[in-house]
XYZ file of C-alpha atoms in Angstrom:
253
model
C 161.468 -184.223 -106.850
C 157.838 -183.200 -107.238
C 154.956 -184.888 -105.453
C 154.186 -186.688 -108.698
C 157.672 -188.198 -108.883
C 160.329 -187.863 -111.555
C 159.597 -188.166 -115.294
C 162.608 -189.074 -117.422
C 163.121 -190.316 -120.981
C 166.187 -191.613 -122.824
C 166.232 -191.864 -126.631
C 168.576 -193.722 -128.980
C 168.505 -193.842 -132.760
C 170.986 -196.023 -134.674
C 171.629 -195.805 -138.439
C 173.942 -197.456 -140.944
C 176.696 -194.879 -141.507
C 177.442 -196.115 -145.041
C 181.060 -196.946 -144.107
C 180.563 -200.324 -142.483
C 179.635 -198.931 -139.082
C 176.665 -197.578 -137.131
C 176.059 -193.926 -136.306
C 173.967 -192.588 -133.433
C 172.199 -189.428 -134.650
C 170.047 -189.413 -131.513
C 171.581 -190.150 -128.116
C 169.917 -188.174 -125.369
C 168.732 -188.733 -121.833
C 167.377 -186.530 -119.075
C 167.188 -186.618 -115.295
C 168.345 -189.969 -113.959
C 168.732 -191.537 -117.405
C 172.130 -190.711 -118.921
C 173.467 -192.331 -122.096
C 177.129 -192.798 -122.992
C 178.576 -194.121 -126.226
C 181.371 -196.637 -125.619
C 183.956 -198.231 -127.902
C 182.353 -199.821 -130.956
C 182.835 -203.484 -131.862
C 183.135 -203.882 -135.635
C 179.980 -202.501 -137.236
C 178.126 -202.481 -133.910
C 177.605 -199.236 -131.966
C 177.598 -199.615 -128.195
C 175.683 -197.514 -125.691
C 175.747 -197.608 -121.895
C 172.765 -196.523 -119.815
C 174.079 -194.800 -116.691
C 171.789 -194.101 -113.730
C 172.542 -190.559 -112.559
C 170.205 -190.846 -109.542
C 168.656 -193.520 -107.360
C 165.487 -195.089 -108.583
C 162.987 -195.571 -109.860
C 161.290 -194.486 -106.636
C 157.599 -194.460 -105.836
C 155.730 -192.282 -108.328
C 158.587 -192.089 -110.853
C 158.065 -192.835 -114.537
C 161.140 -193.701 -116.618
C 161.066 -194.467 -120.349
C 163.823 -195.726 -122.643
C 163.257 -195.675 -126.407
C 165.611 -197.167 -128.993
C 165.172 -197.280 -132.765
C 167.471 -199.332 -134.976
C 167.228 -198.561 -138.683
C 167.969 -200.847 -141.639
C 171.576 -202.075 -141.690
C 172.423 -200.680 -138.234
C 173.687 -202.766 -135.318
C 173.235 -201.569 -131.744
C 174.297 -203.006 -128.383
C 172.759 -201.445 -125.257
C 173.970 -202.251 -121.755
C 173.881 -200.525 -118.377
C 176.631 -199.477 -115.999
C 175.013 -201.027 -112.916
C 171.905 -202.752 -111.665
C 168.653 -200.797 -111.487
C 167.212 -200.772 -107.963
C 163.518 -200.096 -107.428
C 163.129 -198.292 -104.079
C 160.088 -197.139 -102.086
C 160.992 -193.431 -101.912
C 158.997 -190.689 -100.195
C 156.203 -190.495 -102.774
C 153.522 -193.120 -102.517
C 152.257 -194.973 -105.521
C 153.564 -197.249 -108.220
C 156.725 -196.460 -110.162
C 156.836 -197.241 -113.881
C 159.683 -198.217 -116.170
C 158.817 -198.460 -119.871
C 161.124 -199.844 -122.576
C 160.146 -199.278 -126.210
C 162.352 -200.865 -128.872
C 161.924 -200.757 -132.653
C 164.181 -202.681 -135.060
C 163.843 -202.351 -138.841
C 164.347 -205.067 -141.437
C 168.083 -205.724 -141.643
C 168.802 -204.066 -138.287
C 170.064 -205.820 -135.179
C 169.663 -204.989 -131.481
C 171.401 -206.554 -128.521
C 169.617 -205.398 -125.360
C 171.718 -206.608 -122.428
C 171.233 -204.383 -119.364
C 172.223 -205.303 -115.828
C 169.724 -206.727 -113.395
C 166.652 -205.085 -111.919
C 166.448 -205.430 -108.128
C 163.077 -205.083 -106.409
C 163.958 -203.704 -102.962
C 161.663 -204.182 -99.986
C 158.783 -201.703 -99.878
C 159.028 -200.751 -103.559
C 156.216 -201.010 -106.101
C 157.352 -201.106 -109.735
C 155.615 -201.884 -113.005
C 157.913 -202.682 -115.949
C 156.576 -202.739 -119.505
C 158.858 -203.788 -122.379
C 157.598 -203.723 -125.979
C 159.742 -204.770 -128.929
C 158.617 -204.190 -132.512
C 160.577 -206.072 -135.200
C 160.239 -205.917 -138.962
C 161.203 -208.370 -141.683
C 164.679 -209.792 -141.068
C 165.406 -207.850 -137.880
C 167.718 -209.538 -135.377
C 167.277 -209.395 -131.603
C 168.987 -210.544 -128.426
C 166.924 -209.368 -125.447
C 167.876 -210.204 -121.862
C 165.764 -209.484 -118.813
C 166.841 -210.325 -115.247
C 164.985 -209.570 -112.034
C 166.099 -210.112 -108.443
C 163.488 -210.058 -105.683
C 164.953 -208.212 -102.716
C 168.496 -207.415 -101.686
C 170.460 -209.790 -99.439
C 168.328 -210.842 -96.486
C 165.449 -208.588 -97.573
C 161.872 -209.319 -98.553
C 161.035 -208.161 -102.091
C 158.907 -205.255 -103.140
C 155.951 -205.554 -105.491
C 157.082 -206.130 -109.094
C 154.914 -206.485 -112.167
C 156.652 -207.059 -115.490
C 155.202 -207.486 -118.970
C 157.212 -208.301 -122.104
C 155.740 -208.145 -125.611
C 157.714 -208.986 -128.768
C 156.080 -208.592 -132.188
C 157.358 -209.312 -135.688
C 155.613 -207.450 -138.519
C 152.713 -206.853 -136.150
C 152.421 -210.548 -135.265
C 153.015 -211.506 -131.623
C 156.003 -213.753 -130.942
C 155.713 -213.430 -127.169
C 153.366 -211.686 -124.749
C 153.715 -212.565 -121.099
C 153.398 -210.982 -117.682
C 154.633 -211.900 -114.215
C 153.733 -210.392 -110.829
C 155.718 -211.030 -107.657
C 155.901 -209.744 -104.108
C 153.356 -208.343 -101.642
C 149.944 -207.892 -103.205
C 150.686 -210.115 -106.196
C 148.228 -212.919 -106.989
C 148.535 -215.837 -104.590
C 150.970 -218.605 -105.362
C 153.663 -216.472 -107.037
C 156.275 -217.963 -104.683
C 154.822 -221.457 -104.706
C 156.153 -224.643 -106.325
C 154.336 -223.985 -109.619
C 155.930 -220.545 -110.118
C 159.161 -219.423 -108.408
C 159.420 -222.265 -105.870
C 161.330 -220.097 -103.420
C 163.840 -218.741 -105.926
C 164.629 -215.031 -105.810
C 166.099 -214.450 -109.270
C 164.246 -214.915 -112.549
C 165.289 -214.117 -116.070
C 164.706 -214.695 -119.733
C 166.323 -214.349 -123.115
C 164.524 -213.770 -126.381
C 166.632 -214.363 -129.489
C 165.264 -213.671 -132.977
C 167.234 -214.795 -136.050
C 166.143 -215.624 -139.583
C 168.165 -218.845 -139.568
C 165.871 -220.270 -136.887
C 163.194 -220.647 -139.591
C 165.442 -222.871 -141.702
C 167.054 -224.675 -138.765
C 164.581 -224.671 -135.853
C 166.049 -224.935 -132.355
C 164.761 -227.913 -130.410
C 163.289 -227.476 -126.956
C 165.502 -228.639 -124.115
C 166.394 -228.131 -120.474
C 169.408 -226.007 -119.612
C 169.900 -227.233 -116.085
C 167.441 -227.935 -113.296
C 165.583 -224.609 -113.462
C 166.083 -223.335 -117.008
C 164.577 -224.251 -120.348
C 164.954 -223.278 -123.997
C 161.842 -223.395 -126.182
C 161.218 -222.333 -129.804
C 158.586 -219.673 -130.399
C 156.184 -219.453 -133.327
C 158.539 -217.712 -135.759
C 162.305 -217.265 -136.101
C 162.697 -216.959 -132.336
C 163.588 -218.848 -129.175
C 162.862 -218.143 -125.523
C 165.048 -219.101 -122.580
C 163.547 -218.849 -119.096
C 165.496 -219.449 -115.901
C 165.202 -219.356 -112.113
C 168.086 -219.193 -109.650
C 168.699 -218.569 -105.942
C 170.510 -215.298 -106.694
C 171.506 -212.929 -109.464
C 175.015 -214.284 -109.922
C 173.858 -217.820 -110.625
C 171.085 -216.529 -112.856
C 173.612 -214.652 -115.011
C 175.750 -217.783 -115.358
C 172.771 -219.736 -116.685
C 171.797 -217.054 -119.189
C 175.388 -216.558 -120.337
C 175.619 -220.265 -121.023
C 172.366 -220.086 -122.972
C 173.814 -217.290 -125.128
C 176.842 -219.417 -125.882
C 174.595 -222.379 -126.725
C 172.738 -220.196 -129.231
C 175.958 -218.813 -130.701
C 175.245 -215.277 -129.512
């Protein structure tokens, strides 16, 4: 590792193969970001992101890019949780996710959880660009600290745009150095796991989803467009996943 930290990029490109399936003409990762194609499900190609090293550590900068072309269907998961660690290099680590889905394409982005270990400092930036009738299921889960551990500093921003128009743009900061009140009753209220789902489907324009609670600390709300947002808090990652899985079933995903 250099004093500047590790730079690593993973790239995925998914295309309609013309035979009822999805091909992956680009599937490449370097350094700690390895990509593996797994067994397809119908017309959907499946890719697993495998961490080949610990991290991101202080000073690291990881980027994952995925492009889904017209008529292609792509499911991206990860083999294990991502753990942000302090490392030997000082400074903030960065993890950027850049996703682009064409009209008629569909992306299911369902990685495992991100854990902010004590002493770490990580900034996550996720940007999703959708066009026309693109479909999206995007899950994001964050756990503040390992068992019995205080969290690191975590800043996370998620932006979802459809044809250049924002559907969602929000940011959260937690842990040491974050703006005051992040753990107070108006924000996390002592919970250590937070997550969200963004689901975009054309049918939501014709049959809007009504806002409702999904338990004591989870809610489903429609966004301005063919999209819904589910946000949830939980004491730990396991209970958070149960809530979000139930939300996926509620939405027929």
